[in-house]
Coordinates of C-alpha atoms in Angstrom, one line a residue:
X828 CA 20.7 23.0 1.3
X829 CA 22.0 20.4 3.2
X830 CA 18.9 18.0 3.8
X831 CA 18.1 14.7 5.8
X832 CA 16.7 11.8 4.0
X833 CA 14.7 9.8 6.3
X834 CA 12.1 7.1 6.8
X835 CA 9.3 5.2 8.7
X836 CA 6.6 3.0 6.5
X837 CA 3.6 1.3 7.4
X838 CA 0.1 1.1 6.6
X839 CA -1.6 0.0 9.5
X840 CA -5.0 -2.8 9.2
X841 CA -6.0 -2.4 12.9
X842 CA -8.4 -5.7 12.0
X843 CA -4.8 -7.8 11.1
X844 CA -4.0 -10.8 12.8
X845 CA -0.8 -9.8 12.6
X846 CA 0.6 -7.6 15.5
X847 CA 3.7 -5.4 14.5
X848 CA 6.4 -5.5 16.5
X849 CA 9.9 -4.3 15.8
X850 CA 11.3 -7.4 14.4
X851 CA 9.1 -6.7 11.8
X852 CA 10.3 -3.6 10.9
X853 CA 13.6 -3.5 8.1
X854 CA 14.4 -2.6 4.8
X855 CA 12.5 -3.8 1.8
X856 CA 13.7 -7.3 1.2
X857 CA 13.2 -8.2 4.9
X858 CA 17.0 -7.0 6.3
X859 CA 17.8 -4.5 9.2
X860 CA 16.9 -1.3 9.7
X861 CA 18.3 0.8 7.3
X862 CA 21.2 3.8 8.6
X863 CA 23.1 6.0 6.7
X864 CA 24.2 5.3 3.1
X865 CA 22.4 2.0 3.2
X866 CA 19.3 4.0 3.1
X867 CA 19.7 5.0 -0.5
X868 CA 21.9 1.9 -1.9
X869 CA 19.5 -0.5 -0.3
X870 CA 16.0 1.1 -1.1
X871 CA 14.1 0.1 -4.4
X872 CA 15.0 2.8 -6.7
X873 CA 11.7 3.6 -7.6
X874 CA 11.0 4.4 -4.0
X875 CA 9.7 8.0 -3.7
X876 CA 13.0 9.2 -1.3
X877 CA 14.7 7.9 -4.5
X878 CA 13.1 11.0 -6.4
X879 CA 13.5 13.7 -4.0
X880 CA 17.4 13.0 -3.8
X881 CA 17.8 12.7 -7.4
X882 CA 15.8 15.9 -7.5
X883 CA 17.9 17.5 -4.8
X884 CA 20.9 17.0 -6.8
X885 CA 20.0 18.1 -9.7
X886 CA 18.9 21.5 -8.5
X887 CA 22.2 21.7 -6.5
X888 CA 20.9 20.6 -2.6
X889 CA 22.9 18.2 -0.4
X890 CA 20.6 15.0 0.0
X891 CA 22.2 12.8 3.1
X892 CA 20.8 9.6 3.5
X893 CA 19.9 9.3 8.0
X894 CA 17.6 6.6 8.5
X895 CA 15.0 4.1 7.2
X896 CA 12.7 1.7 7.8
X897 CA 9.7 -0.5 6.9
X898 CA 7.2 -3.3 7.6
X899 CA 4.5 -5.1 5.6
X900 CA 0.9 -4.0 6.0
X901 CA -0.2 -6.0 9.7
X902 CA -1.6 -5.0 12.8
X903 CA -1.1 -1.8 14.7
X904 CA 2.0 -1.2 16.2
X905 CA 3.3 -2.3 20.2
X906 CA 4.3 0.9 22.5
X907 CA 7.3 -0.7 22.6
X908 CA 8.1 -0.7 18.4
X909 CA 6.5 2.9 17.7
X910 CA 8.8 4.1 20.3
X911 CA 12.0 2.4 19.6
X912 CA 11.5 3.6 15.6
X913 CA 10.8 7.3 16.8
X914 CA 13.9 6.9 19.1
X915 CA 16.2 5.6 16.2
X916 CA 14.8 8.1 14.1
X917 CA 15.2 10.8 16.1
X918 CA 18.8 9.7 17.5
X919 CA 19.8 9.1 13.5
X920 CA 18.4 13.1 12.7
X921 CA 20.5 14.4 15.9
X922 CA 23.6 12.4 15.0
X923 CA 23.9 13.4 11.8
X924 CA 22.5 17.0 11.9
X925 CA 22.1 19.7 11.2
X926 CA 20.2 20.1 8.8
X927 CA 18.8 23.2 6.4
X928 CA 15.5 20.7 5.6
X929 CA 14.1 17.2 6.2
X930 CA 12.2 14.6 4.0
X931 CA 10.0 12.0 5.3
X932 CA 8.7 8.9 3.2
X933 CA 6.1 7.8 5.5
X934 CA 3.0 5.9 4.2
X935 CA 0.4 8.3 6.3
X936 CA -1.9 4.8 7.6
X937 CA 0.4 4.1 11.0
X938 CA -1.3 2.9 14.1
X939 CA 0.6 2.1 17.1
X940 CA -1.5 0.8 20.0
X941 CA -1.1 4.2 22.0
X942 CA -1.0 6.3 19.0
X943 CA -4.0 6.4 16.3
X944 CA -2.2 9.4 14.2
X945 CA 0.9 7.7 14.0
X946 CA 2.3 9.5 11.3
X947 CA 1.3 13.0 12.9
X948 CA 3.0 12.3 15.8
X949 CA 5.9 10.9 14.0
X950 CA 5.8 14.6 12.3
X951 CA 5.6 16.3 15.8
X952 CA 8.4 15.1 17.2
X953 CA 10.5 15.5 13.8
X954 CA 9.3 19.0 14.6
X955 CA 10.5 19.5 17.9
X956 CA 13.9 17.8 17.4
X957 CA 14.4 20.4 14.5
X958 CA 12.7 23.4 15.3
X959 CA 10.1 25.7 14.0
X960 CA 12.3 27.1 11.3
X961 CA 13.4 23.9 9.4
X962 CA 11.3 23.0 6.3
X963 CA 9.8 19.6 6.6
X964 CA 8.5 18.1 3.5
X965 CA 7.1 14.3 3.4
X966 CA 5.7 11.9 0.6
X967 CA 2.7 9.6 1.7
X968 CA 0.8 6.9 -0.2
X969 CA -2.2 7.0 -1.5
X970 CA -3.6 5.4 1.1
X971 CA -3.4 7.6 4.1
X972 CA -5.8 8.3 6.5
X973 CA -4.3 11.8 6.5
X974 CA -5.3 14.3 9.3
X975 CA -5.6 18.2 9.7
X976 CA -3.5 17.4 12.7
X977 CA -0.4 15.8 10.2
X978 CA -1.2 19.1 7.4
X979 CA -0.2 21.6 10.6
X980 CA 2.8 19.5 11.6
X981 CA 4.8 19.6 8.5
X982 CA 5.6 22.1 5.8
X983 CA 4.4 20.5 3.1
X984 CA 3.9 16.9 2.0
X985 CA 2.4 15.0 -1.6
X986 CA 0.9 12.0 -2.0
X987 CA 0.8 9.1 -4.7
X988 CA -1.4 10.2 -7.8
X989 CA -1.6 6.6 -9.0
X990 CA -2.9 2.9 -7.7
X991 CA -1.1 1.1 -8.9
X992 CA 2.2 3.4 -7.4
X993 CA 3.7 3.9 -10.5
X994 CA 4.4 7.3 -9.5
X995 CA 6.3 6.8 -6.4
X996 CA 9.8 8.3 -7.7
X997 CA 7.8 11.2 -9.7
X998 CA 5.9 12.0 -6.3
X999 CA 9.2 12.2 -4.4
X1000 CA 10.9 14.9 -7.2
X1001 CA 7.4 16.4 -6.9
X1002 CA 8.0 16.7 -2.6
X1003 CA 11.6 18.6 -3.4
X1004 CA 9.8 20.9 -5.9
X1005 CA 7.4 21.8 -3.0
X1006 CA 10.1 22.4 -0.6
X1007 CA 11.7 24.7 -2.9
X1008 CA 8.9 26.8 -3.1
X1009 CA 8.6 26.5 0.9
X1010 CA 12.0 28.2 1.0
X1011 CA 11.6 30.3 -2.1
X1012 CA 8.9 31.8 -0.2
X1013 CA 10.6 32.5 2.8
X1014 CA 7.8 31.2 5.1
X1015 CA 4.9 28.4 5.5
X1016 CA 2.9 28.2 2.5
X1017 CA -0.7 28.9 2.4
X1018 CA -2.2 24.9 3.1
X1019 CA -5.8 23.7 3.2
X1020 CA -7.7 20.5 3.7
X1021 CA -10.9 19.0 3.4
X1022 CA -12.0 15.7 5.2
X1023 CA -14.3 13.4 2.6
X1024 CA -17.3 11.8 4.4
X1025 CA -17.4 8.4 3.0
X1026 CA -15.5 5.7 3.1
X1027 CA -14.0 4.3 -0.8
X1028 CA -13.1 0.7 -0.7
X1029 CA -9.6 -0.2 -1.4
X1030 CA -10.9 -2.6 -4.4
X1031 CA -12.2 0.2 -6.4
X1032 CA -9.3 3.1 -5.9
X1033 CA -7.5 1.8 -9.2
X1034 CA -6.8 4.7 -11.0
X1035 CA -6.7 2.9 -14.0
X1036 CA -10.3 2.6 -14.0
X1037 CA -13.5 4.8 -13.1
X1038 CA -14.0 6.9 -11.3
X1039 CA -10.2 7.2 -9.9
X1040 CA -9.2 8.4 -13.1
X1041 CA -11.4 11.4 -13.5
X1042 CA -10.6 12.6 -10.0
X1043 CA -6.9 12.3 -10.8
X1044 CA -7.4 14.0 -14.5
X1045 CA -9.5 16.7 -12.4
X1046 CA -6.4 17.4 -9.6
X1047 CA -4.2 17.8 -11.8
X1048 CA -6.2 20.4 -14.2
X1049 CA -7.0 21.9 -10.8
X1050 CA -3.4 22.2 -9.8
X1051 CA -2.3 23.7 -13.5
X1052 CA -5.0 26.4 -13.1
X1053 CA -3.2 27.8 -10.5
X1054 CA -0.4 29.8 -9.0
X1055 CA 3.4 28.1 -9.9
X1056 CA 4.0 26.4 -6.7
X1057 CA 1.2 25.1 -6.0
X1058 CA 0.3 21.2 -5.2
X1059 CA -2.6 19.0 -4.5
X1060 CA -2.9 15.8 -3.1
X1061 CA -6.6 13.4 -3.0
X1062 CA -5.6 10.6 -0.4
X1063 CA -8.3 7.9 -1.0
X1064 CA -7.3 6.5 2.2
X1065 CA -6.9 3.4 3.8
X1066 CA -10.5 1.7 4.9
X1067 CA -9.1 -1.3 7.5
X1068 CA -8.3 1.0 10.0
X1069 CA -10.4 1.8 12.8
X1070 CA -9.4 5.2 13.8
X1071 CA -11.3 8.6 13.9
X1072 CA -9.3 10.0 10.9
X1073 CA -10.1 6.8 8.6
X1074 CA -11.3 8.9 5.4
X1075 CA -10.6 10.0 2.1
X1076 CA -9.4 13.7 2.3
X1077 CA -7.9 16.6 0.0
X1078 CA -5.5 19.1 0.8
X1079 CA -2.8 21.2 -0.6
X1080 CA -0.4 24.1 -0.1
X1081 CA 0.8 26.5 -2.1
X1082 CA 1.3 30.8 -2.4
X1083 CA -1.9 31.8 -2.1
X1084 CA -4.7 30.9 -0.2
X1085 CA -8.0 31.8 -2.3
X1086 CA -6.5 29.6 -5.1
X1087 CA -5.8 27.0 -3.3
X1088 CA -9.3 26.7 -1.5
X1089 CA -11.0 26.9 -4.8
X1090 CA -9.1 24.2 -5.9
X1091 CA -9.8 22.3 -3.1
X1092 CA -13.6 22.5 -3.3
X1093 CA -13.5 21.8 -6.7
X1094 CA -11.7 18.1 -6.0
X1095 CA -14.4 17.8 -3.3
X1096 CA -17.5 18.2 -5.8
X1097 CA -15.7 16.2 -7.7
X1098 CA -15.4 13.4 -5.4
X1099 CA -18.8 13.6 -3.8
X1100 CA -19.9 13.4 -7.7
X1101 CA -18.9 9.6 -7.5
X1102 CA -19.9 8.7 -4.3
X1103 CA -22.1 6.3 -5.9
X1104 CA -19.3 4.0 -7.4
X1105 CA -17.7 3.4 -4.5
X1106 CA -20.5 0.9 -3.7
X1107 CA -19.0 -2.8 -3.3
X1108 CA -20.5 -5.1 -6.0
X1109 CA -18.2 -8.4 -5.9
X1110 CA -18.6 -12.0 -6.4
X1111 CA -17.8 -15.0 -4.7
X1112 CA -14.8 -17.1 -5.8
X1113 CA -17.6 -19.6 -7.7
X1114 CA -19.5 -17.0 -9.9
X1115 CA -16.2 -15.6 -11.0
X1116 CA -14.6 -18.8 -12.0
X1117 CA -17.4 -19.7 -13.9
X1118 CA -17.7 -16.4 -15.5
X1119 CA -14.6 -16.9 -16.7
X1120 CA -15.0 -20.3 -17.7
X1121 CA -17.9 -19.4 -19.6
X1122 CA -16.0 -16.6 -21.8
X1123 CA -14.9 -19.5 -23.9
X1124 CA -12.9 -17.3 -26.3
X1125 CA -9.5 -19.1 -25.5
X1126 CA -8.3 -16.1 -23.4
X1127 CA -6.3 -15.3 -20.7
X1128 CA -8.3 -14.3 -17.2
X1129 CA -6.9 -12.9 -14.3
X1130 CA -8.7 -14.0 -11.3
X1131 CA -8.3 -11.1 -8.5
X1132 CA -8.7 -12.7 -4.8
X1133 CA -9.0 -8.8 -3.6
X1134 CA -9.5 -9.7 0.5
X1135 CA -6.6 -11.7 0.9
X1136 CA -4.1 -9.1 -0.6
X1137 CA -0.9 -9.2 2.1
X1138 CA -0.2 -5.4 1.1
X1139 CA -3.4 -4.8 3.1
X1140 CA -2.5 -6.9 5.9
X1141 CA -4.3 -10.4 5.2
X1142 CA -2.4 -13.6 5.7
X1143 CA -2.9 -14.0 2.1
X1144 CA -3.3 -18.1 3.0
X1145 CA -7.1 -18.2 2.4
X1146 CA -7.9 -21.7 0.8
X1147 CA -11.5 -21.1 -1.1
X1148 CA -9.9 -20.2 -4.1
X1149 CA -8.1 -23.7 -4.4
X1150 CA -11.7 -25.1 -2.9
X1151 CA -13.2 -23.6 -5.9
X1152 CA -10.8 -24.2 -8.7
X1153 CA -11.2 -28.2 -7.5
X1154 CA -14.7 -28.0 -7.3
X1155 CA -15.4 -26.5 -10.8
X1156 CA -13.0 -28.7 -11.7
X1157 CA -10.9 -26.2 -13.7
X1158 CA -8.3 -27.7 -15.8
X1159 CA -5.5 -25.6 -15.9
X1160 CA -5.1 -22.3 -13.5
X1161 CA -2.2 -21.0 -11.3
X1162 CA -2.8 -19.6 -7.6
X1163 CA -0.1 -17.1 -6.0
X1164 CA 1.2 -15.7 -3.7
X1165 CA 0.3 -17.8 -0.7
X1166 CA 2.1 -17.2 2.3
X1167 CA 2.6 -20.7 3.9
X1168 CA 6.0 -20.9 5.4
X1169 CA 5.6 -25.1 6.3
X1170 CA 4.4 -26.2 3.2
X1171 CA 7.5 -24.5 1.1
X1172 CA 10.0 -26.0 4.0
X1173 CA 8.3 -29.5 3.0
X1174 CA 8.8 -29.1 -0.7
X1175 CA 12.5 -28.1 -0.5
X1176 CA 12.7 -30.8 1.5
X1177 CA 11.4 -33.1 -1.0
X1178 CA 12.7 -31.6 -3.9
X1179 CA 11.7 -30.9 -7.2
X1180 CA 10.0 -34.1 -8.9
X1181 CA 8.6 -35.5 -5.6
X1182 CA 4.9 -35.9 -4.7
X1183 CA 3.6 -35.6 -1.1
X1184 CA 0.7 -34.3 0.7
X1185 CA 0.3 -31.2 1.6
X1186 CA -2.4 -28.6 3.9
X1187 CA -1.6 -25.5 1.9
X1188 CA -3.3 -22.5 3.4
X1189 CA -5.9 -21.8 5.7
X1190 CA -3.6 -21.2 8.9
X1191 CA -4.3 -17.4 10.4
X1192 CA -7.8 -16.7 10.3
X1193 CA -11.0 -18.3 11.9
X1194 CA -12.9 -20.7 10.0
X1195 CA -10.3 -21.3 7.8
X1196 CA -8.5 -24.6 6.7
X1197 CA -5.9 -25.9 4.9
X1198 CA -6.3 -27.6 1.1
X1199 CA -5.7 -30.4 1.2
X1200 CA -4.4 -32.4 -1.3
X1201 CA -1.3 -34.4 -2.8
X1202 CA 0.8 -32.3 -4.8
X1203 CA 4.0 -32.5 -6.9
X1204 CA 7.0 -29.8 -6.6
X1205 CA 7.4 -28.3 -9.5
X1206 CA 10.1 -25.7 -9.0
X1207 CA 11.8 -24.3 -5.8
X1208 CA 13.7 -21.1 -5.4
X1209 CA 15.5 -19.3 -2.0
X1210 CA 16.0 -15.9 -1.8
X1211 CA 16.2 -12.5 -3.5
X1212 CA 15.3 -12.6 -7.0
X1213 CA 15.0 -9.3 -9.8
X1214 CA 11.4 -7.3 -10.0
X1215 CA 10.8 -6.1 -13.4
X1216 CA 7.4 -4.8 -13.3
X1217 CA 6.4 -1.0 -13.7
X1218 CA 6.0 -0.4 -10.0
X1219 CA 9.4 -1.6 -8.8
X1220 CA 11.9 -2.4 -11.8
X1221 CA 15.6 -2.3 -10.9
X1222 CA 14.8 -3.4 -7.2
X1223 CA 15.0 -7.6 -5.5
X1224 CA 12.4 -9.2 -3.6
X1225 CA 12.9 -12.1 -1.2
X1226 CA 9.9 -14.4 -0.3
X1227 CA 12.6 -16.6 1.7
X1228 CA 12.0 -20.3 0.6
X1229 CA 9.4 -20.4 -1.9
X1230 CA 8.0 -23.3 -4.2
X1231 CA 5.6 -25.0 -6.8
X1232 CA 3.5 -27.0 -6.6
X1233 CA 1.0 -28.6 -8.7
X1234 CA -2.5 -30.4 -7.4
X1235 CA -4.1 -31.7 -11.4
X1236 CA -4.1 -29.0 -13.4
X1237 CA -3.3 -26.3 -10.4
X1238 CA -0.5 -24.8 -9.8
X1239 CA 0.3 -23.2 -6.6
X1240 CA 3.0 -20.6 -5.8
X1241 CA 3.9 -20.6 -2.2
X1242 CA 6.3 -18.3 -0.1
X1243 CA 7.6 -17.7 3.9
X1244 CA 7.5 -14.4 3.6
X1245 CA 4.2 -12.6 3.4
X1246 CA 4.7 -9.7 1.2
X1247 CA 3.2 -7.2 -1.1
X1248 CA 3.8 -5.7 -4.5
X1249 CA 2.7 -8.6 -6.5
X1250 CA 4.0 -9.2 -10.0
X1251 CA 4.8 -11.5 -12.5
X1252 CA 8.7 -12.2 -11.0
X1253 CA 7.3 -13.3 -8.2
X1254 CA 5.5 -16.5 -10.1
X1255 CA 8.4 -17.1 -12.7
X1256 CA 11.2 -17.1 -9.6
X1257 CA 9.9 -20.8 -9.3
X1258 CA 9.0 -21.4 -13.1
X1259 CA 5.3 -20.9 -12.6
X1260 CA 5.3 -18.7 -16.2
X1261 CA 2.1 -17.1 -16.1
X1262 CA 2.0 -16.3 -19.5
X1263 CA 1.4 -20.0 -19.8
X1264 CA -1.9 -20.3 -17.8
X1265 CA -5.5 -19.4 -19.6
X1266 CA -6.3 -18.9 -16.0
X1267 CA -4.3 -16.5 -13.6
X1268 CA -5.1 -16.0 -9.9
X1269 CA -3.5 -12.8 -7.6
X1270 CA -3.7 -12.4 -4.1
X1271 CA -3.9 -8.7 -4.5
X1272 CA -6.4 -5.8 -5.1
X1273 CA -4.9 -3.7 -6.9
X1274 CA -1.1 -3.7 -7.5
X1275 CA -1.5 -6.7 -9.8
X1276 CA -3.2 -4.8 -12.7
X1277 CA 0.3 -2.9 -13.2
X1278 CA 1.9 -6.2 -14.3
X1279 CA -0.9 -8.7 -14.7
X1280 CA -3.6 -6.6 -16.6
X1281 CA -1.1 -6.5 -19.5
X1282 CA -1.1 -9.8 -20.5
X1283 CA -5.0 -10.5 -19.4
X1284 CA -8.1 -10.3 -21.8
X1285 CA -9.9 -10.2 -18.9
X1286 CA -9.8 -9.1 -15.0
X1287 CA -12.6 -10.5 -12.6
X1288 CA -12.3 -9.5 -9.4
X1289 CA -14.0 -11.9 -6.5
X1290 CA -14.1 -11.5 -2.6
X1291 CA -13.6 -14.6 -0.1
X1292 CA -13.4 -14.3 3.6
X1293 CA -10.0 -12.4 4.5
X1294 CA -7.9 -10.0 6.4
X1295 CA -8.8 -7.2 4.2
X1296 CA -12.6 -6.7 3.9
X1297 CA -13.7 -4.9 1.2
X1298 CA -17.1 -3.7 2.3
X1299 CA -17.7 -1.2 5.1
X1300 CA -20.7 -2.3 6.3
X1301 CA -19.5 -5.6 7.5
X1302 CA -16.4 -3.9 9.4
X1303 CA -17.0 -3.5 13.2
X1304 CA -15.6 0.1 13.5
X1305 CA -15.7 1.6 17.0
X1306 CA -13.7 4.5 16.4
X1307 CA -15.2 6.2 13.3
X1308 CA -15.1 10.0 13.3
X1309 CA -19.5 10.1 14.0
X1310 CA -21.5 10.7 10.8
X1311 CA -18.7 8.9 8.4
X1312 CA -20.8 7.4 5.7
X1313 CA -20.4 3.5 4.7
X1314 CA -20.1 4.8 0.7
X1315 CA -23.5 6.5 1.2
X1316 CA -25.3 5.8 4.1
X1317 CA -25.9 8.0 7.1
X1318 CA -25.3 12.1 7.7
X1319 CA -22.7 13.7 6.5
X1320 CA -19.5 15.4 8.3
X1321 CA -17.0 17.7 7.4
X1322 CA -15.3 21.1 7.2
X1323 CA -12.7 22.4 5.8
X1324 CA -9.5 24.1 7.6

């Protein structure tokens, strides 16, 4: 099979200061839009269209590389940017085409401001560019707001089985095997779906810990119980996003129809089974810096600032962490990323040894302001440097200028650009080692624990004022499908199709 290898990625926060526009839109490290064989030698290799094409080959398909792009987590998307993408896209499918099949990395949480199913619509017209008969097959993160609208628009798609995304090359190999069986079975596969009626915080979704590990254990047993060709897919979904379709859901496809319902029920017992522990429970930045100050065991913390995580679309700039640390006068802690693109430009231009005074933070969001204080560069870097960590090894990030900087015993890793998929290369690019720090604080809720929990004897999480609030009942939704719970309050909605 000859098959088009395509993209469009973004997980919308419709509550982000941040409006998206096209400019914002490029390949991973911050470059153009991706075209043709860039879209495979430019992509991290763990990226999920990474899989499928590797898969492809292997089973003797013809994976050719059309079109790709991306932008960090922000606001929803201008007419003007969703149409231009879907135009390129499109234009890149025609040019290239045809095509026996097409595979879509999308993320499944796209908002444009004329468009609240994004990714369904992105689907639609995939559809009606290729025709009825042409498999399409997509990969979406864990976080989509998936609809029943996007399950009838495509073929088949899979989502992420694991937050952290460790998984996201297995879940693209996973999205060929399903499109084999689509066209091993010489017509649409049986699908089903089930909309979940409450609303999981992003903070507690880790499936590392309870209770998103025993509803991943339970898919998969699910799935293995039954009929080859069959897969499953729990989206937890992405909370910041005030459209109708904002929920958890479960669906599937697969040969045969019974089996594949009862599978789907099954996930949703399992689900509703936990509903209580999706209820937010979280300190403020004080109680958790003294918690860990009180461990006094000579151990390493790490310090999770989970509202002011950039990969959600938060300016990841908010100060009270560096408030706090002063405060409690903690002696030795380092703070990163924080995205504040004048107070890096200031310490290059001091360079490394100098002292000056700095506001760091506190620029995007009302009622925030900047830290200030005098601070010493410690270490300066510019441009791409090497990820190593289990979610992206093998691939480059570039923060643009970036620096450290030290306020006492606080260190303070800053960037100019706001990105997500925090780990430990992205402190060490300026020599911020956080090995070396009994005190370690992420802007990130949960990515971090793939590279950070390692080395910590202990992860506190804390919530702050920020761009990615943690707790639906402060949110001011106006668009919520009626009867969506707030992790347990109000009636309940649903159906399956």
């Amino acid at each position: 099979m000859r098959i088009a290898i395509a993209g469009l990625v973004h997980e919308t926060n419709t509550f982000s200061p941040f409006p998206t526009t096209y400019t914002d839109f490029g390949d991973f490290k911050g470059g153009p839009v991706l075209r043709g064989a860039d879209v495979l030698a430019k992509t991290p290799p763990l990226f999920s269209l990474h899989g499928f094409a590797d898969a492809a080959r292997k089973a003797g398909d013809d994976p050719v590389p059309v079109y790709h792009s991306l932008a960090q987590s922000s606001g929803r998307l201008t007419r003007g940017c969703y149409e231009r993408l879907l135009e390129e896209l499109l234009g890149a499918l025609r040019a290239a085409g045809p095509f026996d099949a097409v595979f879509l990395e999308l993320h499944g949480a796209m908002v444009a401001e004329h468009i609240a199913d994004a990714d369904a619509e992105t689907a639609r017209r995939v559809r009606k560019l290729v025709g009825a008969d042409v498999p399409i097959v997509t990969t979406l993160d864990l976080h989509g707001n998936t609809s029943a609208e996007f399950i009838e628009a495509v073929d088949g798609t899979v989502g992420y089985q694991t937050y952290p995304h460790t998984d996201m090359y297995a879940t693209g190999a996973r999205a060929h095997g399903l499109l084999r069986a689509r066209v091993a079975a010489g017509a649409p596969l049986a699908r089903g779906y089930v909309a979940v009626p409450f609303l999981m915080p992003i903070y507690l979704q880790s499936t590392d810990t309870e209770p998103g590990r025993t509803i991943y254990d339970r898919l998969r047993e699910l799935e293995a119980e039954c009929p080859p060709g069959t897969f499953l897919t729990v989206m937890m979904g992405f909370s910041p996003a005030d459209v109708p379709h904002c929920h958890p859901s479960v669906f599937g496809f697969g040969p045969e129809a019974g089996p594949l319902e009862d599978a789907l029920a099954g996930l949703e017992r399992v689900i509703l089974e936990a509903e209580h522990a999706f209820r937010v429970d979280l300190p403020d930045s004080v109680s958790a810096v003294q918690t860990a100050l009180a461990a006094g065991d000579g151990g390493r913390t790490v310090l999770a600032d989970v509202q002011d995580n950039p990969g959600g679309g938060s300016p990841s700039d908010s100060p009270q962490i560096l408030e706090t640390l002063r405060k409690l006068a903690v002696p030795r802690a380092v703070v990163g990323v924080v995205f504040d693109p004048q107070s890096a430009q200031a310490a290059h231009e001091a360079g490394v040894g100098a002292t000056l005074r700095l506001g760091i933070g506190g620029k995007h969001l009302p009622g925030h302001e900047p830290f200030e204080a005098e601070a010493e560069v410690m270490g300066l870097h510019d441009g791409p440097f090497p990820l190593e960590g289990p979610m992206l090894a093998g691939g480059e990030l570039d923060l643009g200028r970036m620096a450290h900087v030290r306020v006492g015993g606080i260190s303070v890793v800053l960037s100019s650009r706001r990105s997500w998929y925090i780990e430990r290369a992205c402190f060490a690019a300026v020599g911020a080692v956080p090995e070396d720090y009994p005190l370690i604080v992420v802007k990130s809720t949960n990515h971090y624990r793939a590279d950070f929990a390692g080395i910590a004897d202990r992860v506190i999480e804390f919530a702050e004022p920020a761009g990615v609030p943690m707790d639906p009942t402060s949110v001011p939704y106006r668009h919520l499908r009626p009867g969506t719970r707030l992790y347990g309050h109000g009636p309940v909605f649903g159906g399956r199709r």
